[in-house]
PDB file of C-alpha atoms and ligand atoms in Angstrom:
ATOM      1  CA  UNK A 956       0.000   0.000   0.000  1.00  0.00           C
ATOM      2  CA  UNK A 957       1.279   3.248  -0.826  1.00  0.00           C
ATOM      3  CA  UNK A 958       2.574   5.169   1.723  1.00  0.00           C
ATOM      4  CA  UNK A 959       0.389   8.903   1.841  1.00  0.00           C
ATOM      5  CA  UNK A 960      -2.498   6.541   1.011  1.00  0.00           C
ATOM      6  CA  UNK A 961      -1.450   4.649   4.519  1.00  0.00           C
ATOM      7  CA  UNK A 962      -0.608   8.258   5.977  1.00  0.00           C
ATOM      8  CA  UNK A 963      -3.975   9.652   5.151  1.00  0.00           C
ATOM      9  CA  UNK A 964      -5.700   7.068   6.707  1.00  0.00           C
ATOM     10  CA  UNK A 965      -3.753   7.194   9.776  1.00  0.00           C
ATOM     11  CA  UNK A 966      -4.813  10.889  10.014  1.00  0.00           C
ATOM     12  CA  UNK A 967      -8.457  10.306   9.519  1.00  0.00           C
ATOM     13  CA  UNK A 968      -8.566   7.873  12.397  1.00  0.00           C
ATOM     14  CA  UNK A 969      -6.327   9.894  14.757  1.00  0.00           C
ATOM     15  CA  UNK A 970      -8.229  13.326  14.144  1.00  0.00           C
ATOM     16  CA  UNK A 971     -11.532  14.142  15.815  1.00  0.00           C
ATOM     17  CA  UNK A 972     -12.262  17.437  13.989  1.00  0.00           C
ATOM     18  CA  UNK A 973     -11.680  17.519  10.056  1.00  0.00           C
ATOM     19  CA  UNK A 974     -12.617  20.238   7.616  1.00  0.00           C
ATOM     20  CA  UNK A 975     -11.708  20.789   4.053  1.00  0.00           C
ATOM     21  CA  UNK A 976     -11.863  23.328   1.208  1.00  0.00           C
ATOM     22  CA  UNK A 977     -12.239  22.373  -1.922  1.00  0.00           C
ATOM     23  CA  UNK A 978     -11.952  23.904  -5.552  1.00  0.00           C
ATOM     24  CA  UNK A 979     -13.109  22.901  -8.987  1.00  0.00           C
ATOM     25  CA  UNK A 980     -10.916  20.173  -9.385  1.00  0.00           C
ATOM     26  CA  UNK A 981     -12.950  17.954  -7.317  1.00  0.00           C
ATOM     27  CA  UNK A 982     -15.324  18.518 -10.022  1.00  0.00           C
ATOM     28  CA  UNK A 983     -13.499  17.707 -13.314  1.00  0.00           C
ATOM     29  CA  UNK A 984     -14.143  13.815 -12.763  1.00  0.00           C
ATOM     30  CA  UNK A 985     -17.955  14.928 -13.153  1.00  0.00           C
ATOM     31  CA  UNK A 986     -17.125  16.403 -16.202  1.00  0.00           C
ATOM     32  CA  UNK A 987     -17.141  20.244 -14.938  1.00  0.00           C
ATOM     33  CA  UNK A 988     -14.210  22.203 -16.156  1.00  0.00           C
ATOM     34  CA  UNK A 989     -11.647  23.727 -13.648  1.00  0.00           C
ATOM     35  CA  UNK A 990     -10.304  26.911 -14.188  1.00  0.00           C
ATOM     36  CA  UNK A 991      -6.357  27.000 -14.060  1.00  0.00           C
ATOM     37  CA  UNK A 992      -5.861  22.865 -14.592  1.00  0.00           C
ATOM     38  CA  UNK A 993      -4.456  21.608 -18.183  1.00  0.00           C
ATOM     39  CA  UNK A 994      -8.146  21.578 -19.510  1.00  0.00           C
ATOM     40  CA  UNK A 995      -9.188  24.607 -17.314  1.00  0.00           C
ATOM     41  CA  UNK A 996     -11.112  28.072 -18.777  1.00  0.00           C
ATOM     42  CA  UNK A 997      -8.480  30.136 -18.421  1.00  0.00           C
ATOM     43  CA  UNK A 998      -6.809  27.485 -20.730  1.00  0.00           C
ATOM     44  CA  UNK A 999      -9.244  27.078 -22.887  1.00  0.00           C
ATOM     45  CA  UNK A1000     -10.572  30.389 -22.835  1.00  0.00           C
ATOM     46  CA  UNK A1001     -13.853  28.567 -23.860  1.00  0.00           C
ATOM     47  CA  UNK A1002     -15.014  31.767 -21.673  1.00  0.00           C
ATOM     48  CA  UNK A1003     -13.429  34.273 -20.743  1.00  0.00           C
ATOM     49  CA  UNK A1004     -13.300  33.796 -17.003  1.00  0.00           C
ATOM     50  CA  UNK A1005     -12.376  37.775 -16.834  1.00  0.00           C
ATOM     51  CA  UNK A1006     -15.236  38.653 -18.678  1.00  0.00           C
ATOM     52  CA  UNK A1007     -17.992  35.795 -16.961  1.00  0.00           C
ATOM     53  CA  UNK A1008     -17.284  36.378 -13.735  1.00  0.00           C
ATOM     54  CA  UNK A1009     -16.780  40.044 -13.320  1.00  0.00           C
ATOM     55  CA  UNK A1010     -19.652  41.862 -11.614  1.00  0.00           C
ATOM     56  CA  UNK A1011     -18.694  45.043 -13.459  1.00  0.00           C
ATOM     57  CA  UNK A1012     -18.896  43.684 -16.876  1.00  0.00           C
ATOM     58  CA  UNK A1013     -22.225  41.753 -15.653  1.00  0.00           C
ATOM     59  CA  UNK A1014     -23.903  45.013 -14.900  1.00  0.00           C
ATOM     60  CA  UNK A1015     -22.992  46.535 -18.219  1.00  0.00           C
ATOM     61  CA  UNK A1016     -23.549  43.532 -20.363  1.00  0.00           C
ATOM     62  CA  UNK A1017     -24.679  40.199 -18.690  1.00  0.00           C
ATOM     63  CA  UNK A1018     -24.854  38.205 -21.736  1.00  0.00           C
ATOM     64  CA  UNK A1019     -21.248  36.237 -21.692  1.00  0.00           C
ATOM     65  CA  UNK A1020     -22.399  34.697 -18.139  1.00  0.00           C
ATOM     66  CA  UNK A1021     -25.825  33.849 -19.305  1.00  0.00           C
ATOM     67  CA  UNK A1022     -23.839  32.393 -21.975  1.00  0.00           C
ATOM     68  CA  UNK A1023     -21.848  30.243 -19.543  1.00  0.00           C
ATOM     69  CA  UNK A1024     -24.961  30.155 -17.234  1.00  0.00           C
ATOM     70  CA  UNK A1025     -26.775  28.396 -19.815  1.00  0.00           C
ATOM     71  CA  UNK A1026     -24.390  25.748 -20.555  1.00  0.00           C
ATOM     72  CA  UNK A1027     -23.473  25.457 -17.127  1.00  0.00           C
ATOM     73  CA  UNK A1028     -26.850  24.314 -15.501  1.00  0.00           C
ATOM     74  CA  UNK A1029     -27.582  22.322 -19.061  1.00  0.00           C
ATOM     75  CA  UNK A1030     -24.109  20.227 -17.566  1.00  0.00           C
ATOM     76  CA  UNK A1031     -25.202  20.316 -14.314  1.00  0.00           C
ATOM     77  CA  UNK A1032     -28.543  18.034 -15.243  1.00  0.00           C
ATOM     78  CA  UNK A1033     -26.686  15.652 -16.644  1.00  0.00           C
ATOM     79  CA  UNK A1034     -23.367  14.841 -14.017  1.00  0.00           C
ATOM     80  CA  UNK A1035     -23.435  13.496 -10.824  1.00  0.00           C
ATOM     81  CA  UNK A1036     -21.187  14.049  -7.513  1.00  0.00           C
ATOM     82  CA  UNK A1037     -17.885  12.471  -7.699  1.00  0.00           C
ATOM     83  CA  UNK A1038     -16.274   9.561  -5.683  1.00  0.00           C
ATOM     84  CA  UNK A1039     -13.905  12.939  -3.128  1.00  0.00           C
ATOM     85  CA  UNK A1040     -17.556  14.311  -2.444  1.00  0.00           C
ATOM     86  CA  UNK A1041     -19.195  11.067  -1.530  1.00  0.00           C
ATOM     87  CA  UNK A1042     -16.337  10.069   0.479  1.00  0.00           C
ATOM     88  CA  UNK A1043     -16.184  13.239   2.351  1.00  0.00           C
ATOM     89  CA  UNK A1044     -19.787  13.326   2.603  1.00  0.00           C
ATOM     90  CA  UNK A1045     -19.515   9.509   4.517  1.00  0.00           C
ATOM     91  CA  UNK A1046     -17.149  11.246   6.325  1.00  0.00           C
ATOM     92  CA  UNK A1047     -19.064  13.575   8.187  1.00  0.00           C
ATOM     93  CA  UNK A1048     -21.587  10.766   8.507  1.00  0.00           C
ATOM     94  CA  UNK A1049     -19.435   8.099  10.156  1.00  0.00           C
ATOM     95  CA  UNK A1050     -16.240   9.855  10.756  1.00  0.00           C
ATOM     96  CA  UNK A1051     -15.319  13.183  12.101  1.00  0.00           C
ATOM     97  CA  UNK A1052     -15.779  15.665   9.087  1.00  0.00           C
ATOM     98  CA  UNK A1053     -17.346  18.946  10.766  1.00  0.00           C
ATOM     99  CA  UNK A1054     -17.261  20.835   7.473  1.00  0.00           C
ATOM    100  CA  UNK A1055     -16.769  21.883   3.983  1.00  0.00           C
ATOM    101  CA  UNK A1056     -15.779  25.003   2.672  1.00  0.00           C
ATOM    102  CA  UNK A1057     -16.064  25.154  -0.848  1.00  0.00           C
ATOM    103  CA  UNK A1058     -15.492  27.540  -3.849  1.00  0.00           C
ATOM    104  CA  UNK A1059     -17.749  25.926  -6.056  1.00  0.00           C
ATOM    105  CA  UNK A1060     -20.557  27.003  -7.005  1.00  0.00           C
ATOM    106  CA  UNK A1061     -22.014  23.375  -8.622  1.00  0.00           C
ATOM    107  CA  UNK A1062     -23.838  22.502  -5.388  1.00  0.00           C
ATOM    108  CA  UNK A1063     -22.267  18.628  -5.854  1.00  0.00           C
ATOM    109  CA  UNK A1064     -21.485  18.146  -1.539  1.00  0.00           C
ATOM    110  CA  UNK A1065     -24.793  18.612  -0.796  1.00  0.00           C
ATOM    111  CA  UNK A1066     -25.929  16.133  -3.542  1.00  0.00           C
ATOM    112  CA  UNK A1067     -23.866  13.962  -2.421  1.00  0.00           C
ATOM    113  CA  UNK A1068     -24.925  14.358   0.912  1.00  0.00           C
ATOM    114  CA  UNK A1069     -22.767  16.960   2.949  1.00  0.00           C
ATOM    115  CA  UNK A1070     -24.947  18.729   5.267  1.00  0.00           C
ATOM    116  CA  UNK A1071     -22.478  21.449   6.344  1.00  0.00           C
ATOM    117  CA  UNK A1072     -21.190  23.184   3.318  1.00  0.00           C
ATOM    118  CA  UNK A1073     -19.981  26.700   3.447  1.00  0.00           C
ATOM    119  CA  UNK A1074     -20.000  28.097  -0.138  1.00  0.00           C
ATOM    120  CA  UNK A1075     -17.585  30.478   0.054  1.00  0.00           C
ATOM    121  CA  UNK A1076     -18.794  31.935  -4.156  1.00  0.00           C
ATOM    122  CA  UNK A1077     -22.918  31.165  -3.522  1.00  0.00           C
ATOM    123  CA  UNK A1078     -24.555  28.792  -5.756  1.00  0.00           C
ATOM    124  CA  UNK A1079     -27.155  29.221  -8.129  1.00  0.00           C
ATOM    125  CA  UNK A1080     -29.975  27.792  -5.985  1.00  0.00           C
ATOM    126  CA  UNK A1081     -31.506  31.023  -5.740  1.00  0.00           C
ATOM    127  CA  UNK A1082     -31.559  34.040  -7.821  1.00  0.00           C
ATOM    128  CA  UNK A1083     -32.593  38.029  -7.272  1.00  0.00           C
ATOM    129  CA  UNK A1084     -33.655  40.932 -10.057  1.00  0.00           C
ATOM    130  CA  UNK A1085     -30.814  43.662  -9.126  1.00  0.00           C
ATOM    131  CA  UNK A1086     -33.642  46.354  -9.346  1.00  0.00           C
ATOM    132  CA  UNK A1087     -36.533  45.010  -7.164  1.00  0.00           C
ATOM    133  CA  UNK A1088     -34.582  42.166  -5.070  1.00  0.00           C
ATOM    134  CA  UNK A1089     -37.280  39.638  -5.833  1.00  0.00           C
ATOM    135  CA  UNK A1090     -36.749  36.653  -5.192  1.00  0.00           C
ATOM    136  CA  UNK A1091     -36.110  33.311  -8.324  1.00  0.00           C
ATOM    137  CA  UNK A1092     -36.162  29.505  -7.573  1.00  0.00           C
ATOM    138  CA  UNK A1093     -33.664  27.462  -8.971  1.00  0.00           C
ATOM    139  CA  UNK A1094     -36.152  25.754 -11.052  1.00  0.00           C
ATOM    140  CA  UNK A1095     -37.665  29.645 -12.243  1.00  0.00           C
ATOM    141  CA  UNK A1096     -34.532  30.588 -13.229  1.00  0.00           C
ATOM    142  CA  UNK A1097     -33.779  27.307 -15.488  1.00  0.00           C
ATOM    143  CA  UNK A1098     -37.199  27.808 -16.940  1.00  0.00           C
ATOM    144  CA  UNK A1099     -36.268  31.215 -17.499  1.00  0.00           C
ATOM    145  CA  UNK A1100     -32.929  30.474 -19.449  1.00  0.00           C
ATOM    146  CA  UNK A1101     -34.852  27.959 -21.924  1.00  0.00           C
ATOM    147  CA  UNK A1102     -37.331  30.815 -23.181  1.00  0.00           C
ATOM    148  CA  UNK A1103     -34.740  34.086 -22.826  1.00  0.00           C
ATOM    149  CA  UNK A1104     -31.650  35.021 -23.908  1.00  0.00           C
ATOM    150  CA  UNK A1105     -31.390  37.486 -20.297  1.00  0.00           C
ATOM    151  CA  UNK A1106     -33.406  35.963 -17.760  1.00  0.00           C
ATOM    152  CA  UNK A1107     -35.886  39.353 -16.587  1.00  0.00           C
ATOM    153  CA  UNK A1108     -38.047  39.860 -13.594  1.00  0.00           C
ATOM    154  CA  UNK A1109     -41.176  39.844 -15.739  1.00  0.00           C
ATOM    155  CA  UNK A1110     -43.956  38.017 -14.520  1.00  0.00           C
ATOM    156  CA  UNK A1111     -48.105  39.226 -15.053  1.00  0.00           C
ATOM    157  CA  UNK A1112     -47.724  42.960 -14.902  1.00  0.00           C
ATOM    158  CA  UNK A1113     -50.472  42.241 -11.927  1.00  0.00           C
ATOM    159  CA  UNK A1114     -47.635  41.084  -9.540  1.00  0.00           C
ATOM    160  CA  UNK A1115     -45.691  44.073 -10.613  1.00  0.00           C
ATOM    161  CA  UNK A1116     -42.614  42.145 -12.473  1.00  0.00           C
ATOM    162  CA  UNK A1117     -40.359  45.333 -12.842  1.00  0.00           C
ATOM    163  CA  UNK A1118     -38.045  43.979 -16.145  1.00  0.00           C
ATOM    164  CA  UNK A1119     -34.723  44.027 -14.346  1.00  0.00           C
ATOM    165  CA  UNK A1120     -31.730  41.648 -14.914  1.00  0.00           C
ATOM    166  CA  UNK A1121     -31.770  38.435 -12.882  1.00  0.00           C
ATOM    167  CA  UNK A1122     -28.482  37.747 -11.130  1.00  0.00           C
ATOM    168  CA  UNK A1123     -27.890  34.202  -9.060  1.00  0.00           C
ATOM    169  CA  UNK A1124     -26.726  34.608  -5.732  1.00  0.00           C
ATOM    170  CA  UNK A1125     -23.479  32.979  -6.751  1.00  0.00           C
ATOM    171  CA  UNK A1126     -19.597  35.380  -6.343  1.00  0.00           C
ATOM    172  CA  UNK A1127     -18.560  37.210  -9.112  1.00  0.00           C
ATOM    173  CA  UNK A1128     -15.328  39.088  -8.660  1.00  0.00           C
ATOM    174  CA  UNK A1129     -15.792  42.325  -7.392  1.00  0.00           C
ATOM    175  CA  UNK A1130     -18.435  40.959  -4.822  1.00  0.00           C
ATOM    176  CA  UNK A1131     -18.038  39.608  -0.751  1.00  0.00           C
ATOM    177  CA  UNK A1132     -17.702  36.208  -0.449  1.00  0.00           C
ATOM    178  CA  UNK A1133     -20.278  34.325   1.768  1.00  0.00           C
ATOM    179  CA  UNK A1134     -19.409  32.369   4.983  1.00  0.00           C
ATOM    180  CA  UNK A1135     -16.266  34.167   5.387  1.00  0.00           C
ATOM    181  CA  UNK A1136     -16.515  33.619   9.445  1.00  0.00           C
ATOM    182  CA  UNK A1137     -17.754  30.769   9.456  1.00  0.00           C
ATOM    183  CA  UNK A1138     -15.009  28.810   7.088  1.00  0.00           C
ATOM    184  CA  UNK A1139     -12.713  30.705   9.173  1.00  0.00           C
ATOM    185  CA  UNK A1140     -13.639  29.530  12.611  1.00  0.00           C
ATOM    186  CA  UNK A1141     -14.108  25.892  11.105  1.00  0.00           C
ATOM    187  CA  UNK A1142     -10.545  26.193   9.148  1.00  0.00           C
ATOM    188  CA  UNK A1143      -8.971  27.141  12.872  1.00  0.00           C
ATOM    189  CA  UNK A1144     -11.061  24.726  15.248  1.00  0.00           C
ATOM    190  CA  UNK A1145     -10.043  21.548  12.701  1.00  0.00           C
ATOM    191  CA  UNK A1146      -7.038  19.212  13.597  1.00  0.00           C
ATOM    192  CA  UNK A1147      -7.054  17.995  10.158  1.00  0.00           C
ATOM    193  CA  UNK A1148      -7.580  20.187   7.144  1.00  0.00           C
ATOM    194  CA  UNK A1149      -7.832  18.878   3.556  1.00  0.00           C
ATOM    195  CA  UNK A1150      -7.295  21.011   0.549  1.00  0.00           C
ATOM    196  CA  UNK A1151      -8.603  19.640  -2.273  1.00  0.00           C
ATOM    197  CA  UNK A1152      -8.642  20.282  -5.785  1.00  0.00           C
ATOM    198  CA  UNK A1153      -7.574  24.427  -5.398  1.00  0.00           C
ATOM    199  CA  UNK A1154      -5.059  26.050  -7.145  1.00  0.00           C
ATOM    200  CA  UNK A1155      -5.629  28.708  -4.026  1.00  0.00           C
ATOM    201  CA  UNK A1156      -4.889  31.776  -5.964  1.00  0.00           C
ATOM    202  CA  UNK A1157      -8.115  33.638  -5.461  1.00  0.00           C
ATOM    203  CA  UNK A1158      -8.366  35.321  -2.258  1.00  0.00           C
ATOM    204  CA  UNK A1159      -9.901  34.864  -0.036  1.00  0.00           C
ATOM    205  CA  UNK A1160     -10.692  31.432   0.187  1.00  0.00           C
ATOM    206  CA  UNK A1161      -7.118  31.162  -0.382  1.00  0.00           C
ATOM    207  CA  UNK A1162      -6.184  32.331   2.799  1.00  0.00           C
ATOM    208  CA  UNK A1163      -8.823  29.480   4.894  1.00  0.00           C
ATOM    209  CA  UNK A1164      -5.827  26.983   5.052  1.00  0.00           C
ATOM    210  CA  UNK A1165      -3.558  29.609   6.920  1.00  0.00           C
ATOM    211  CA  UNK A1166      -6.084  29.607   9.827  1.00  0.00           C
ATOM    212  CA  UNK A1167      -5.451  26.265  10.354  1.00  0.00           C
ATOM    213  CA  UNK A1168      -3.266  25.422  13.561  1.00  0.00           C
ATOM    214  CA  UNK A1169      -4.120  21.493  13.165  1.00  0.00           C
ATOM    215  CA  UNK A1170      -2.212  19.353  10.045  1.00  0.00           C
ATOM    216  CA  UNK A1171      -2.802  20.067   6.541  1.00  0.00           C
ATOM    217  CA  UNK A1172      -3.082  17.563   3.865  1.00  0.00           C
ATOM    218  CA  UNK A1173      -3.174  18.974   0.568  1.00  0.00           C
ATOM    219  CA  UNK A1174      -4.681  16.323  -2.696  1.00  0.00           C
ATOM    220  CA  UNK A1175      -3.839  18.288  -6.379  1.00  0.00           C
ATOM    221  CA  UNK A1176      -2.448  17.097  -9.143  1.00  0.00           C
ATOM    222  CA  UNK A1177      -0.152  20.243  -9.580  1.00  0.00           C
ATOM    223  CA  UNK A1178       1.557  22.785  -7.122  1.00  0.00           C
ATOM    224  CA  UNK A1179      -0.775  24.278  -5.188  1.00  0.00           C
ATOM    225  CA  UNK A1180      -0.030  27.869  -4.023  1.00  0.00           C
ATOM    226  CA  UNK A1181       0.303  27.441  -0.114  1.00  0.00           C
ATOM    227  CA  UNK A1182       3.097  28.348   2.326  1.00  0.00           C
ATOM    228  CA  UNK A1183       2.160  26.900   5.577  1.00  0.00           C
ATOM    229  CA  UNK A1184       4.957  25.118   7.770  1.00  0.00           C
ATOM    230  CA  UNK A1185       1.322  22.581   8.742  1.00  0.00           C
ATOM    231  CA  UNK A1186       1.127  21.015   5.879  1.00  0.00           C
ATOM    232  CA  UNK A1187       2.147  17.338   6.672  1.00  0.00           C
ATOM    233  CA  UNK A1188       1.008  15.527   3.069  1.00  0.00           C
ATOM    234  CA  UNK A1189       0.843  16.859  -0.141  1.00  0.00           C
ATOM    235  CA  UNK A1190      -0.345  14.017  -2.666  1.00  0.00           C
ATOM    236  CA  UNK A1191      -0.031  15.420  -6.170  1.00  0.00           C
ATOM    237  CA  UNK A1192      -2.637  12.645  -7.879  1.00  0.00           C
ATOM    238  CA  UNK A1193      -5.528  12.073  -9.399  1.00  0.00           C
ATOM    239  CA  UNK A1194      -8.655  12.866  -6.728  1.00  0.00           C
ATOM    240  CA  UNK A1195     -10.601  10.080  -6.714  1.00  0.00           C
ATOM    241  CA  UNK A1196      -8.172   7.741  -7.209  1.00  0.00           C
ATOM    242  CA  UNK A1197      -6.098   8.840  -3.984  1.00  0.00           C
ATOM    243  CA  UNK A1198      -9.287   9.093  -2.022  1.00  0.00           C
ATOM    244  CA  UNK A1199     -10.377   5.552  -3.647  1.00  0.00           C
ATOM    245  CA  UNK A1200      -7.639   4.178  -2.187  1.00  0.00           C
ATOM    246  CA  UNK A1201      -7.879   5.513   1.452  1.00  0.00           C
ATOM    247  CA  UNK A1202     -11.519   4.855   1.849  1.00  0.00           C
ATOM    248  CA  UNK A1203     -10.347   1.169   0.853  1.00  0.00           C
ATOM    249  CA  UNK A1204      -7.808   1.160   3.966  1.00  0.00           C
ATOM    250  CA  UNK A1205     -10.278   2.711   5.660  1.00  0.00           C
ATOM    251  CA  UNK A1206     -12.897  -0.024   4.911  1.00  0.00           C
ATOM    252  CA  UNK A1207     -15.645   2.680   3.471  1.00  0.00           C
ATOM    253  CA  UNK A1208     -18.004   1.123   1.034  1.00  0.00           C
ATOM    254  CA  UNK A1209     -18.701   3.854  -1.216  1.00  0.00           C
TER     255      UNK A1209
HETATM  256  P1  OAD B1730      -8.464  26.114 -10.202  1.00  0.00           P
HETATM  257  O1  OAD B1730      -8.827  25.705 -11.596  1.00  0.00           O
HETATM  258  O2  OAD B1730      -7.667  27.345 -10.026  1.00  0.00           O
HETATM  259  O3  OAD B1730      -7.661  24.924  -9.507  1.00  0.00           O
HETATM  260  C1  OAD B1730      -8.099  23.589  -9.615  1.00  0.00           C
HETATM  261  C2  OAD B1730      -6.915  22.694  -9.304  1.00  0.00           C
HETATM  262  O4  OAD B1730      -7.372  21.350  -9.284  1.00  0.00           O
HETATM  263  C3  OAD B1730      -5.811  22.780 -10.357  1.00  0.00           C
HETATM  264  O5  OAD B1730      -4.565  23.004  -9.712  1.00  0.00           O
HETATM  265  C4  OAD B1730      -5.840  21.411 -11.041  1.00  0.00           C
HETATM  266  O6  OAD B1730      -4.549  20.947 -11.383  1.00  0.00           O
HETATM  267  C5  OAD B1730      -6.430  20.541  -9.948  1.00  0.00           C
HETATM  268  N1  OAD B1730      -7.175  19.383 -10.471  1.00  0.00           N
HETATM  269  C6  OAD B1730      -8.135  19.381 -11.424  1.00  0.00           C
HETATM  270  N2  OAD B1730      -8.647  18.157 -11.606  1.00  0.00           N
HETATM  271  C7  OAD B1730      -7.955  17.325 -10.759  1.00  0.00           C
HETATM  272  C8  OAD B1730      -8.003  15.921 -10.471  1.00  0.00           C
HETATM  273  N3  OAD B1730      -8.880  15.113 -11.088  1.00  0.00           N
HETATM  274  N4  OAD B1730      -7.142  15.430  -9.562  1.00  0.00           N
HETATM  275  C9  OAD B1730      -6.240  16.239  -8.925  1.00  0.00           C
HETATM  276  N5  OAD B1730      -6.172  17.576  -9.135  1.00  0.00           N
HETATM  277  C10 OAD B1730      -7.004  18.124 -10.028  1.00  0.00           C
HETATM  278  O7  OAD B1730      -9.844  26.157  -9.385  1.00  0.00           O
HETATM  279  P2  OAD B1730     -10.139  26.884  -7.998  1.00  0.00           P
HETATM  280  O8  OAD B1730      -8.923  26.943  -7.155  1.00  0.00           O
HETATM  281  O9  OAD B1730     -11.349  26.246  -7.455  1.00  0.00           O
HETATM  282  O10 OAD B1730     -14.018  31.984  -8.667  1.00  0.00           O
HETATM  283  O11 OAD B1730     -10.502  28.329  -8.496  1.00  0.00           O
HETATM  284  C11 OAD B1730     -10.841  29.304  -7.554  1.00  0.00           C
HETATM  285  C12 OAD B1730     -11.789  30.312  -8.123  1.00  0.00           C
HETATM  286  O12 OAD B1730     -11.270  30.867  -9.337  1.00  0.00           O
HETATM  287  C13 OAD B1730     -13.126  29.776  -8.563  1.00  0.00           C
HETATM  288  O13 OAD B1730     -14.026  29.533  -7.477  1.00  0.00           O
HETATM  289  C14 OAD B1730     -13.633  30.855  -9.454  1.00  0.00           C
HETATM  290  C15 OAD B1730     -12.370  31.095 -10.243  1.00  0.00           C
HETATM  291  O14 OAD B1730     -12.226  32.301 -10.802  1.00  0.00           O
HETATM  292  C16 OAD B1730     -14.937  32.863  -9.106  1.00  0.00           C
HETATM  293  O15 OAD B1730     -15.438  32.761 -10.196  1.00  0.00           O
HETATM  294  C17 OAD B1730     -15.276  33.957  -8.165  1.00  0.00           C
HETATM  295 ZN1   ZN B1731     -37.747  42.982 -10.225  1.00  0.00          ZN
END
């Protein structure tokens, strides 16, 4: 048995309060593109992640997200969670996971069964017109992308739909993140942190893993951008694979 496979185990078991943060390459496996891997957006430039996620361009022109927007939740029917979210999800279910913080806004830990998930950049569950704050389902808002090109607050005049631009509640740059405290506090009350899947270049969930006093294990296949003196494994593999392989030592059935 590999050694960090054996390692990572051994942590598990010996820690009583584990967190992670995770990035879009615990994703890719489900098919969702990361952003700075080999196949990644700003690789690509399929979009133009500048462009997409920047609340300043959204406000003068949102088309290029709904662009992206479209695709995205079009993707999103079809893929399911991947083996690293199921087995963190069993984790907090049988194990000693208290959290994750995530920067994804694909809503895959909680289908896979996470119950505490702090999305650091929202999610598209919910959606808001910028000019009246009214409130759009998940479901309204994918019934709104099928039949317009810019998804408007426009029901029945009668309920006083005022025309403005719909905007998800996820993080575009320029905007807070969400659960800032919260990941925090979990990042410094965990004796085991995982990061997983992050390039951790975009701030601030970037800076979760230096609240961490406990050990750090990071799982990405390339060099993740983290200078903490904590971090006690740094597995540069394939996700799932890695994680296959310690929920077999383990004795998971995933
Ligand atoms: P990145 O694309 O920056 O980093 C993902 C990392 O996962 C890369 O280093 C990949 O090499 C690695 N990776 C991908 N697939 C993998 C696999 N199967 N096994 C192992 N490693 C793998 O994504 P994030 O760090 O999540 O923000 O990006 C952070 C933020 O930048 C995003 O939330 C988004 C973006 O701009 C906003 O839009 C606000
Ligand atoms: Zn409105």
């Amino acid at each position: 048995m590999n050694d960090s496979v054996s390692q990572c185990a051994r942590l598990i078991q010996e820690s009583r309060y584990i967190a992670a943060l995770t990035g879009a390459g615990i994703s890719t496996s489900a098919g969702i593109p990361d952003f700075r891997g080999p196949q990644g957006l700003y690789v690509t430039r399929r979009y133009d992640p500048d462009t997409v996620f920047d609340i300043n361009y959204f406000y003068h022109d949102p088309k290029p997200f709904y662009e992206f927007a479209r695709d995205f939740l079009l993707l999103e029917e079809k893929i399911n969670p991947t083996f690293a979210h199921k087995f963190l999800s069993d984790l907090e279910k049988t194990g000693n996971l208290k959290g994750v913080v995530t920067q994804n806004i694909d809503s895959l830990h909680q289908r896979a069964g996470s119950q505490k998930v702090y999305e650091m950049h929202g999610s598209f569950s919910l959606s808001h017109c910028l000019k009246c704050r009214k409130e759009f389902s998940f479901t309204q808002m994918k019934e709104k992308l099928a039949e317009e090109d810019i998804p408007r607050c426009a029901c029945p005049a009668s309920c006083g739909a005022c025309g403005g631009v719909l905007k998800p509640d996820i993080v575009f740059f320029g905007e807070n993140v969400k659960c800032l405290a919260e990941s925090e506090d979990l990042a410094a009350r965990s004796d085991l942190f995982f990061v997983i899947g992050t390039s951790c270049v975009v701030y601030p969930a970037a800076m979760i893993p230096q609240y961490v006093q406990g050990k750090i294990v990071v799982v990405n296949q390339d060099p993740v951008s983290l200078d903490a003196g904590n971090v006690v494994l740094t597995v540069r593999e394939d996700i799932d694979a890695f994680f296959a392989r310690v929920a077999e030592q383990l004795g998971y059935r995933i």
